[in-house]
XYZ file of C-alpha atoms in Angstrom:
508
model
C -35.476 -152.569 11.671
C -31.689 -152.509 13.346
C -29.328 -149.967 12.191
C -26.389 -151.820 10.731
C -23.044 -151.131 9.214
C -24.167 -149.483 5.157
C -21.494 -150.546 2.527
C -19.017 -153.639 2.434
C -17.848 -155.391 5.873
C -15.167 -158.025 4.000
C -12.245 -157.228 6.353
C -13.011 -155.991 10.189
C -10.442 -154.809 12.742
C -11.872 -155.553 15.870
C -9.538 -153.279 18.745
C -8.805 -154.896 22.028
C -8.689 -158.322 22.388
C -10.414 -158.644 26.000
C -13.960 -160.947 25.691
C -16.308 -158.343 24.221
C -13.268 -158.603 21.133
C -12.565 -161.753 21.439
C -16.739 -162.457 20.913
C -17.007 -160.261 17.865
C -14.175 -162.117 16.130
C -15.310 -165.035 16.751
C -19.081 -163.712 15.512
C -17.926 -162.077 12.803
C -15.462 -165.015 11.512
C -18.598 -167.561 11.887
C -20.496 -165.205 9.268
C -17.436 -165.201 6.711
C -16.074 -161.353 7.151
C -12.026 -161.329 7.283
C -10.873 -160.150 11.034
C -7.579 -158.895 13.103
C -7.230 -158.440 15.835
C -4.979 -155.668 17.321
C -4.061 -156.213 21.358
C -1.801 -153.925 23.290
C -1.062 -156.925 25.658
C 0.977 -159.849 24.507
C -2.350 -162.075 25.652
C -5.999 -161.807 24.809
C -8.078 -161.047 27.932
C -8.255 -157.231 28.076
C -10.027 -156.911 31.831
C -9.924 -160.340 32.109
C -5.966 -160.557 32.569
C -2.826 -162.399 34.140
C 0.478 -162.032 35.673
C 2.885 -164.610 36.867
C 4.870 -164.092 40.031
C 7.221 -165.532 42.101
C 5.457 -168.627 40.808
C 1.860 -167.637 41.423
C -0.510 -167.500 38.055
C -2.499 -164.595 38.856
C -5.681 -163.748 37.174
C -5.809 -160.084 37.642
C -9.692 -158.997 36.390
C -12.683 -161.073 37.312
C -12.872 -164.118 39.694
C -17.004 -165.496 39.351
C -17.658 -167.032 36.402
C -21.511 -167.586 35.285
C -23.362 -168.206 32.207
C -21.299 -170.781 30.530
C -23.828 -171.090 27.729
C -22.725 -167.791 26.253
C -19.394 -168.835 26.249
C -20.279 -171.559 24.211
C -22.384 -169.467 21.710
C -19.003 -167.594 21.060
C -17.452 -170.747 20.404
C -20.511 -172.355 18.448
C -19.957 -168.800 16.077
C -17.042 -170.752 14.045
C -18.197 -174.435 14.685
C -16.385 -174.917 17.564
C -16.903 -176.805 20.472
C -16.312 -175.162 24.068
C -15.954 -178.877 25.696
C -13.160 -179.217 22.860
C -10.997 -176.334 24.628
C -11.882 -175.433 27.735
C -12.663 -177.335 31.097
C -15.454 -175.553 33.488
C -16.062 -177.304 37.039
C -18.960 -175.933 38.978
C -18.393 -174.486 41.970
C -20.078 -175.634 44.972
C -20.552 -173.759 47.625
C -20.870 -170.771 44.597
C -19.874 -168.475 47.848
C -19.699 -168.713 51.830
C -21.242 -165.597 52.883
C -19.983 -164.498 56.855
C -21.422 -162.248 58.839
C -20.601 -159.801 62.076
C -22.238 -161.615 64.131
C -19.944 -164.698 63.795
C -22.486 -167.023 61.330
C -22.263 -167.934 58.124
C -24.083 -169.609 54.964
C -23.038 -171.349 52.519
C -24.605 -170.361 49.102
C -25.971 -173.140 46.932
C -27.278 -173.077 43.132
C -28.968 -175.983 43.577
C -32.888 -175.497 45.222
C -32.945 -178.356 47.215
C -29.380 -177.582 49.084
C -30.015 -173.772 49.304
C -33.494 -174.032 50.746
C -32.391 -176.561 53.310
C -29.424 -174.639 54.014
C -31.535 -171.614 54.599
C -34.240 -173.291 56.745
C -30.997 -174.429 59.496
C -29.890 -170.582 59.317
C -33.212 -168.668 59.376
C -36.183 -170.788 59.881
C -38.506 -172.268 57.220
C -40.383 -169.560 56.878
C -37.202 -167.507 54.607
C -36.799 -170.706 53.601
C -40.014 -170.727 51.750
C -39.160 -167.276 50.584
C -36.442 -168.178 48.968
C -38.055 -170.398 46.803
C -40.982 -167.800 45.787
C -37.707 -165.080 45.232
C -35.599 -168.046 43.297
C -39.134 -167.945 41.017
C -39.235 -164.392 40.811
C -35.694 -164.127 39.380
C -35.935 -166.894 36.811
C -38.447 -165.156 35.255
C -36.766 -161.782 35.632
C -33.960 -163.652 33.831
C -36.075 -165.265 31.348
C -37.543 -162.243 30.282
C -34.387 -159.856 30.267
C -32.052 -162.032 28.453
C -34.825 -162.704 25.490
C -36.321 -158.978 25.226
C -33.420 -156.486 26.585
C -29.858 -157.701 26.990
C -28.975 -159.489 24.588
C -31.166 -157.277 22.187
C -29.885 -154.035 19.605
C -31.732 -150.769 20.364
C -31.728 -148.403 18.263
C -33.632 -145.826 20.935
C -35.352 -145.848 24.354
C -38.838 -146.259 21.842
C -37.949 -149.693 20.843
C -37.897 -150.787 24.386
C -41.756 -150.322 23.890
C -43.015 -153.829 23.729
C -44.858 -156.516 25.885
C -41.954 -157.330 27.350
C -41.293 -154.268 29.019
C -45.156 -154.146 30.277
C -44.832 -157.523 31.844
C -41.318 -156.246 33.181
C -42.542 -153.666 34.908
C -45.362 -155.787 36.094
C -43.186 -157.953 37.909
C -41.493 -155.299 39.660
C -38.322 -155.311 37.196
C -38.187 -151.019 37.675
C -38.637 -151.167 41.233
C -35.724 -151.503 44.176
C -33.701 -154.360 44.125
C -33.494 -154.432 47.865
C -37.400 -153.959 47.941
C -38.487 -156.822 45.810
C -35.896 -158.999 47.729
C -37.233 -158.009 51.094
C -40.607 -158.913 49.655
C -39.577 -162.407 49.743
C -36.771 -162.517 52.432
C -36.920 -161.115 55.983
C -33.189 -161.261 57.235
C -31.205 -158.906 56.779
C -28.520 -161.316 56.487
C -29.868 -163.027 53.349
C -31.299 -160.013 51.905
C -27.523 -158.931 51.584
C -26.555 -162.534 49.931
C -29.052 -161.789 47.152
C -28.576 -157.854 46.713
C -24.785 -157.842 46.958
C -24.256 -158.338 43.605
C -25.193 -154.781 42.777
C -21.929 -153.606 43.545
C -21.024 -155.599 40.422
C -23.067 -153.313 38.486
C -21.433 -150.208 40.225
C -24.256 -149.279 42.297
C -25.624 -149.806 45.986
C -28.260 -152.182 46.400
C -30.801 -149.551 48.272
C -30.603 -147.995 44.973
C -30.321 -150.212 42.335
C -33.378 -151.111 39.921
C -34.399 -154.724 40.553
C -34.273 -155.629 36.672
C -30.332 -156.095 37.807
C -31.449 -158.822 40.094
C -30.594 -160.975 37.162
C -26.803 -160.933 38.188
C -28.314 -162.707 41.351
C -29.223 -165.229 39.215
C -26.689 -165.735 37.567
C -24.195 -166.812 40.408
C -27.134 -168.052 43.109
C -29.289 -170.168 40.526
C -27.533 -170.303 37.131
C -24.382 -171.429 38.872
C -20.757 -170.325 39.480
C -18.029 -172.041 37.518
C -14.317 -172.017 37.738
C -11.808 -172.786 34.339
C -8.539 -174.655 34.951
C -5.708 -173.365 34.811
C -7.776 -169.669 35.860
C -10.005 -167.284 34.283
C -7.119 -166.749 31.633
C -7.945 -170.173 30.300
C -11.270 -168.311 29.242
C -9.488 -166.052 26.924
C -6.604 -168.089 25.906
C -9.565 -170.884 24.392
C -11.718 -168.188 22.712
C -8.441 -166.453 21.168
C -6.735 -170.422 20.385
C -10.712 -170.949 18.430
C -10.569 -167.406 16.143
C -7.304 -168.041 15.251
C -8.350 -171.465 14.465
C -11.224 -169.917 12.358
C -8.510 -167.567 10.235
C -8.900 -164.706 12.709
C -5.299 -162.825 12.350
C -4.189 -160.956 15.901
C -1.470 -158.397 16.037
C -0.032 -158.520 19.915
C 1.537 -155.432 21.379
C 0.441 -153.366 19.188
C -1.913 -150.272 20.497
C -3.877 -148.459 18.369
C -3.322 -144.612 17.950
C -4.893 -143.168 15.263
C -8.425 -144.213 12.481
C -7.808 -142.729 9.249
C -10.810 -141.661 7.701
C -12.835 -140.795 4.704
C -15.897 -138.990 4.930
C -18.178 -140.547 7.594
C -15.787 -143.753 7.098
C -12.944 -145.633 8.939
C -10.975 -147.041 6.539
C -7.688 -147.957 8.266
C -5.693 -148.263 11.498
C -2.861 -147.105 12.549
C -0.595 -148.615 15.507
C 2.324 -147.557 17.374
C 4.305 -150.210 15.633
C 3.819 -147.886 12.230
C 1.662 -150.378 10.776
C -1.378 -149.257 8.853
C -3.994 -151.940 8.513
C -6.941 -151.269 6.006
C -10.617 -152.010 7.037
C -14.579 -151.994 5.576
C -15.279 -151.421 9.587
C -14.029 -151.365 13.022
C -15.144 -152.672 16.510
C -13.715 -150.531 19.023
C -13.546 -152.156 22.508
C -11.117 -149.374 24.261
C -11.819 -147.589 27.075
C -14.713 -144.817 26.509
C -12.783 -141.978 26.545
C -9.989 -143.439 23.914
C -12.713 -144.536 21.739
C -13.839 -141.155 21.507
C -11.081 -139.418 21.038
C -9.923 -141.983 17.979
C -13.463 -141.096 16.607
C -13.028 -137.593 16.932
C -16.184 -137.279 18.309
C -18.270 -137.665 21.623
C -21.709 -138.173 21.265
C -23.897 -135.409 23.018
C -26.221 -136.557 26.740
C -28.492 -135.416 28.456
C -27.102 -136.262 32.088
C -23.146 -136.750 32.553
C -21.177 -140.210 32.372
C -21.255 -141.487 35.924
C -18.191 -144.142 36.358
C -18.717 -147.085 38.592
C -17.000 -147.171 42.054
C -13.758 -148.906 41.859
C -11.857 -151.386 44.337
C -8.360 -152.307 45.645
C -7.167 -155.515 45.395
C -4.574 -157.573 47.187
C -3.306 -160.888 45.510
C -1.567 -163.041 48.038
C 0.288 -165.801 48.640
C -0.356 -168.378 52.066
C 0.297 -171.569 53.300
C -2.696 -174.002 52.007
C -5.239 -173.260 54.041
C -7.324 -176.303 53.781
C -11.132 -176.261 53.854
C -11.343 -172.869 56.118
C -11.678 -171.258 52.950
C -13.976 -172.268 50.058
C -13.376 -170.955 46.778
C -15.497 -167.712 46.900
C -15.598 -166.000 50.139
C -17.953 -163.180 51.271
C -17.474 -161.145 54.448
C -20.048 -158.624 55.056
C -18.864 -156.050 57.451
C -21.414 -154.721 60.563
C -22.237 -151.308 58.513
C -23.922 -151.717 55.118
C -26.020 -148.957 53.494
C -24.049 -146.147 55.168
C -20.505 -147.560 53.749
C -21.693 -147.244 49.903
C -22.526 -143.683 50.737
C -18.643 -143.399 52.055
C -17.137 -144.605 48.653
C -19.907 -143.250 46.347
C -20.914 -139.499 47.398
C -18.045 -139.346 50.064
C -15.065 -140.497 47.916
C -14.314 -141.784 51.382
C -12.597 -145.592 52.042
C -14.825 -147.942 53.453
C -14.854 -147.744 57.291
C -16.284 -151.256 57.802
C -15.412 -153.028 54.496
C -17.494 -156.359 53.008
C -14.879 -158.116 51.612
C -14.765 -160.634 48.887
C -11.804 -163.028 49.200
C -11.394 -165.805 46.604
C -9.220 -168.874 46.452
C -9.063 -169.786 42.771
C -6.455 -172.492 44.002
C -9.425 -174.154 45.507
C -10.211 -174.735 41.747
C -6.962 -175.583 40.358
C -4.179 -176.224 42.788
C -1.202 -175.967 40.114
C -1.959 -172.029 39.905
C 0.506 -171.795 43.111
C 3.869 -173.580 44.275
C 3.043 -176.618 45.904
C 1.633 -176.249 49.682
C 0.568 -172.824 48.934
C -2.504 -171.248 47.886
C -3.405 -167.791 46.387
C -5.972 -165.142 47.365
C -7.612 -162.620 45.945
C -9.085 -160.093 47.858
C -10.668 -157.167 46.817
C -11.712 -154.269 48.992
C -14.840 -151.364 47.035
C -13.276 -148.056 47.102
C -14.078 -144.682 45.565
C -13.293 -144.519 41.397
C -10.703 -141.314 41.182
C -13.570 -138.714 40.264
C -15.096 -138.634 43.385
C -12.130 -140.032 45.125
C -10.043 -137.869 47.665
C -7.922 -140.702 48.842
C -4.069 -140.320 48.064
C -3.098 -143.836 47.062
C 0.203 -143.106 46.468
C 0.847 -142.646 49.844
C -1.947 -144.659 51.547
C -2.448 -147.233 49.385
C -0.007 -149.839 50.877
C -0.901 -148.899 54.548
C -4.532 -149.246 53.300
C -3.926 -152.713 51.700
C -2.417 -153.812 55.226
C -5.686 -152.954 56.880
C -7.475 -154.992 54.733
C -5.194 -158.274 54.966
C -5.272 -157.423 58.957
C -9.522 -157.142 58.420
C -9.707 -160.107 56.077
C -7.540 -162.110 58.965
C -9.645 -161.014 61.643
C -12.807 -161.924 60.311
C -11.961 -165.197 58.286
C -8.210 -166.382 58.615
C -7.108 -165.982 61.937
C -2.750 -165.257 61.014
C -3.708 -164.383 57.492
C -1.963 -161.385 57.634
C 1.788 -162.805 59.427
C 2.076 -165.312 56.705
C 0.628 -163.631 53.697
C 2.981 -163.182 50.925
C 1.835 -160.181 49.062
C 2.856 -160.065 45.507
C 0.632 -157.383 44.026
C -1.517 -154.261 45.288
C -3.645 -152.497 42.616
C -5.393 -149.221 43.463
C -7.847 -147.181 41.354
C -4.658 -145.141 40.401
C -3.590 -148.188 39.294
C -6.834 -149.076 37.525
C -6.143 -145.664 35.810
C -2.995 -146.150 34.488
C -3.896 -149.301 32.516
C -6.441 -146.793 31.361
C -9.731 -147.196 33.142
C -11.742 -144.506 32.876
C -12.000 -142.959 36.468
C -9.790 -145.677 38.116
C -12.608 -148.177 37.777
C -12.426 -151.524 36.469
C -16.305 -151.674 36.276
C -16.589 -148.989 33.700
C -19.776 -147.362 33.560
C -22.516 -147.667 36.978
C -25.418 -148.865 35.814
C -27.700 -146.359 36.709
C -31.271 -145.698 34.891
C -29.833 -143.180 32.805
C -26.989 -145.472 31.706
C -28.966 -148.675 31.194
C -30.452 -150.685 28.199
C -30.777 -147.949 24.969
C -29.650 -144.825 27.997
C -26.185 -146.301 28.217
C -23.598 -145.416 25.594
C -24.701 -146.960 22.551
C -22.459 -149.239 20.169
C -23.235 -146.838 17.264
C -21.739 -143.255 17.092
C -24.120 -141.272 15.154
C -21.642 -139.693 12.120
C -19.656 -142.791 11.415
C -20.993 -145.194 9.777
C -19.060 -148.072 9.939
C -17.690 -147.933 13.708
C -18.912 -150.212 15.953
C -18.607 -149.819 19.868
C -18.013 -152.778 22.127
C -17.485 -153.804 26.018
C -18.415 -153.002 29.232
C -18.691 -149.085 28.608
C -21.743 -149.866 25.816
C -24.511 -152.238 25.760
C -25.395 -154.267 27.766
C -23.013 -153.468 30.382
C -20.182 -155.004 33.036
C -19.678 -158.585 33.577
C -18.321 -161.340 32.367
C -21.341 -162.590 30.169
C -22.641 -159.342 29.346
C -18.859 -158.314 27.788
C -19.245 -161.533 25.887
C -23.020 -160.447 24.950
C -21.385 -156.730 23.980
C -19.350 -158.468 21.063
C -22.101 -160.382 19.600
C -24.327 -157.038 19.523
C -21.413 -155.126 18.327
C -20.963 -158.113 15.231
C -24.456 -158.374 14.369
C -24.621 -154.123 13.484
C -22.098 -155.216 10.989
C -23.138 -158.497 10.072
C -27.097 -158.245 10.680
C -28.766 -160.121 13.234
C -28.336 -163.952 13.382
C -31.757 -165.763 12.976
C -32.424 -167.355 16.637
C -32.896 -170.972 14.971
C -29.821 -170.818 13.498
C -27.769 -169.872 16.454
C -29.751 -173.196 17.922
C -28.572 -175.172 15.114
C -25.054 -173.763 15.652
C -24.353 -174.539 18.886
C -26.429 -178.198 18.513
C -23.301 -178.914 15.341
C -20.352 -177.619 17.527
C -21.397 -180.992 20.111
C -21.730 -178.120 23.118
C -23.650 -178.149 26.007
């Protein structure tokens, strides 16, 4: 049976409006409790944020978008349709992956336009592969999302069902990069599919395959874009809990849980106010969360922090169709340049790059004739780190427009307009643990019931949300975090009626 919250739940303060918030509200609203929200910002989005400058709207988190269907289960919560408020267009190519060599590929969820696409790059014999690998990960998918992420455990024993046998049978807790070479020979492709690991805040030579299902999400599932940016994401989910009677408090940062025995039962903000509560989701930064708690739950094996990245956002004249939304350029070097930024604390010396053009999506987010990249660079997060960003960081951002030019956009880097440079020591001051906007690497000690759980043994009515916790970093698993983190307080939702739910709200 799943631990849950003892006592009365009426009134919940959820902390941190980002999606993992943003997804409890709206959980917890759906099954009658009273909610605020308190936000430090004066936006929802948390990671998932937005500046505006020199008439550029810049999303300022995460540019790939999969998994709509869990954004409509968050609506679905309060009886709301997703259609109703916000307006996804796939995006086709989902990425154009360049290589050193001078080729390129573009990516395709669909089978038929992948597989050809692969048979004119490789030869149908990874074309065939593909197909056998695109099988592999649906069921990896399939099985995952119904048995482990989007699951409550309460320890690494109730992982102990067929689900895990047939996981393992698969290969789900061998190497990513193994099981993909299994099916694909070039090295090329093999990095299109294992990539994504760097999303979970490892490298791909040592990632467990089971995270292969982050390949499927953005290479079968489908990439999708919101217009007017990824903001819109937030903006809709926040615009739906309010809707719903869900009260948020904007610029307002929590600093202090008063508390009564092994009970939260208000908190406090900087603006003085003091807002009772039956419970609390907390979806700050590890580190805060513990220290509001007062305590840090005891492990085995330290807190290892994902590796972090720079990014550039930048301004150019409309480029046309040289660049499709989602760009990938994979550098010569690959396994030895994780090593640099993971055990080195060393920049990149042969950087993949991802560079997107979200104006490719949604033209208005720039002044007219102009479009706006994003393009982010992995570096070392600030505990391994020995890079001095203060005084390299600029010079280092430079090197990556002049890289990203080289390789893609041939003057990129005379007409850029640069309007914003953020380093892991600027990661760190919006508080990221470590300088990393990927929280916690996903490493077998910190994944499924081995990662930071979203109960804190000693209080009994805190509940722990977002990308730190279960089930980890991404955009659909922070959305998956808040629905965990509202079923410990509201018990688990019966499967048929989350069906039913989403059938009413007239969502896809």
């Amino acid at each position: 049976m799943m631990r849950t919250v003892p006592g009365a739940t009426d009134h919940v303060v959820v902390v941190g409006a980002g999606l993992s918030g943003l997804s409890a509200a709206l959980q917890l609203a759906g099954r009658g409790r009273s909610v605020t929200v308190v936000e430090r910002y004066p936006f929802p989005g948390g990671r998932m944020g937005q500046a505006d400058i020199r008439g550029y709207r810049i999303d300022t988190g995460p540019t790939v978008l999969t998994m709509p269907d869990i954004i409509d289960e968050a609506f679905a919560a309060v009886g709301a349709s997703m259609d109703d408020h916000l307006q996804l267009d796939l995006v086709d190519p989902a990425y154009r992956a360049s290589f050193a060599d001078g080729s390129s590929l573009d990516v395709h969820t669909d089978a038929a336009a992948m597989t050809a696409a692969i048979e004119q790059f490789a030869g149908p014999t990874e074309a065939a592969g593909y197909l056998r690998m695109r099988s592999w990960l649906t069921e990896l998918y399939q099985l995952e999302m119904k048995g482990f992420i989007a699951s409550n455990f309460d320890s690494p024993l109730s992982l102990l069902t067929p689900q895990l046998a047939r996981l393992a049978a698969i290969g789900g807790f061998r190497g990513w990069e193994k099981m993909v070479g299994k099916y694909i020979k070039d090295e090329r492709l093999q990095r299109v599919f294992t990539f994504q690991a760097l999303y979970a805040g490892v490298p791909p030579q040592q990632a467990l395959a089971a995270y292969a299902v982050i390949a499927y999400m953005d290479t079968v599932a489908g990439v999708y874009f919101p217009r007017g940016g990824m903001r819109a994401v937030p903006e809709a989910l926040a615009a739906a809990a309010a809707a719903a009677g869900v009260e948020f408090r904007y610029r307002s940062s929590v600093t202090s849980l008063e508390k009564s025995g092994s009970r939260v039962t208000a908190v406090r903000t900087d603006n003085g106010d003091r807002i009772a509560c039956d419970a609390v989701v907390l979806t700050t930064e590890l580190p805060l969360t513990y220290q509001l708690l007062g305590r840090t739950p005891r492990r085995a094996v330290k807190i290892l922090p994902a590796p972090s990245a720079v990014v550039i956002h930048a301004g150019v004249p409309a480029v046309g169709d040289k660049l499709v939304h989602h760009n990938i350029s994979f550098g010569k070097k690959w396994a030895g340049t994780f090593d640099e930024i993971i055990r080195e604390g060393q920049l990149m010396s042969d950087p993949s790059l991802l560079v997107t053009r979200p104006t490719a999506g949604d033209p208005s987010l720039a002044p007219v004739g102009r479009d706006l990249l994003y393009i982010l660079a992995p570096a070392p997060n600030l505990d391994v780190g020995v890079v001095n960003w203060a005084s390299a960081g600029e010079a280092y951002a430079q090197q990556v427009l002049t890289k990203a030019s080289e390789r893609l956009l041939p003057g990129l880097d005379d007409d850029a307009d640069v309007l914003d440079i953020v380093t892991p020591a600027d990661w760190a001051r919006q508080g990221m643990a470590a300088g990393s906007p990927f929280a916690l690497a996903h490493t077998f000690s910190q994944t499924g019931p081995f990662r930071p759980a979203n109960l804190v043994r000693g209080i009994d009515n805190a509940v722990l949300a977002g990308g730190s916790t279960v089930p980890g970093v991404g955009v659909p698993t922070a959305l998956l975090s808040g629905r965990l983190a509202a079923e410990r307080i509201a018990g688990p939702v019966d499967e048929l009626f989350r069906k039913r739910t989403i059938t009413r709200s007239g969502s896809r």
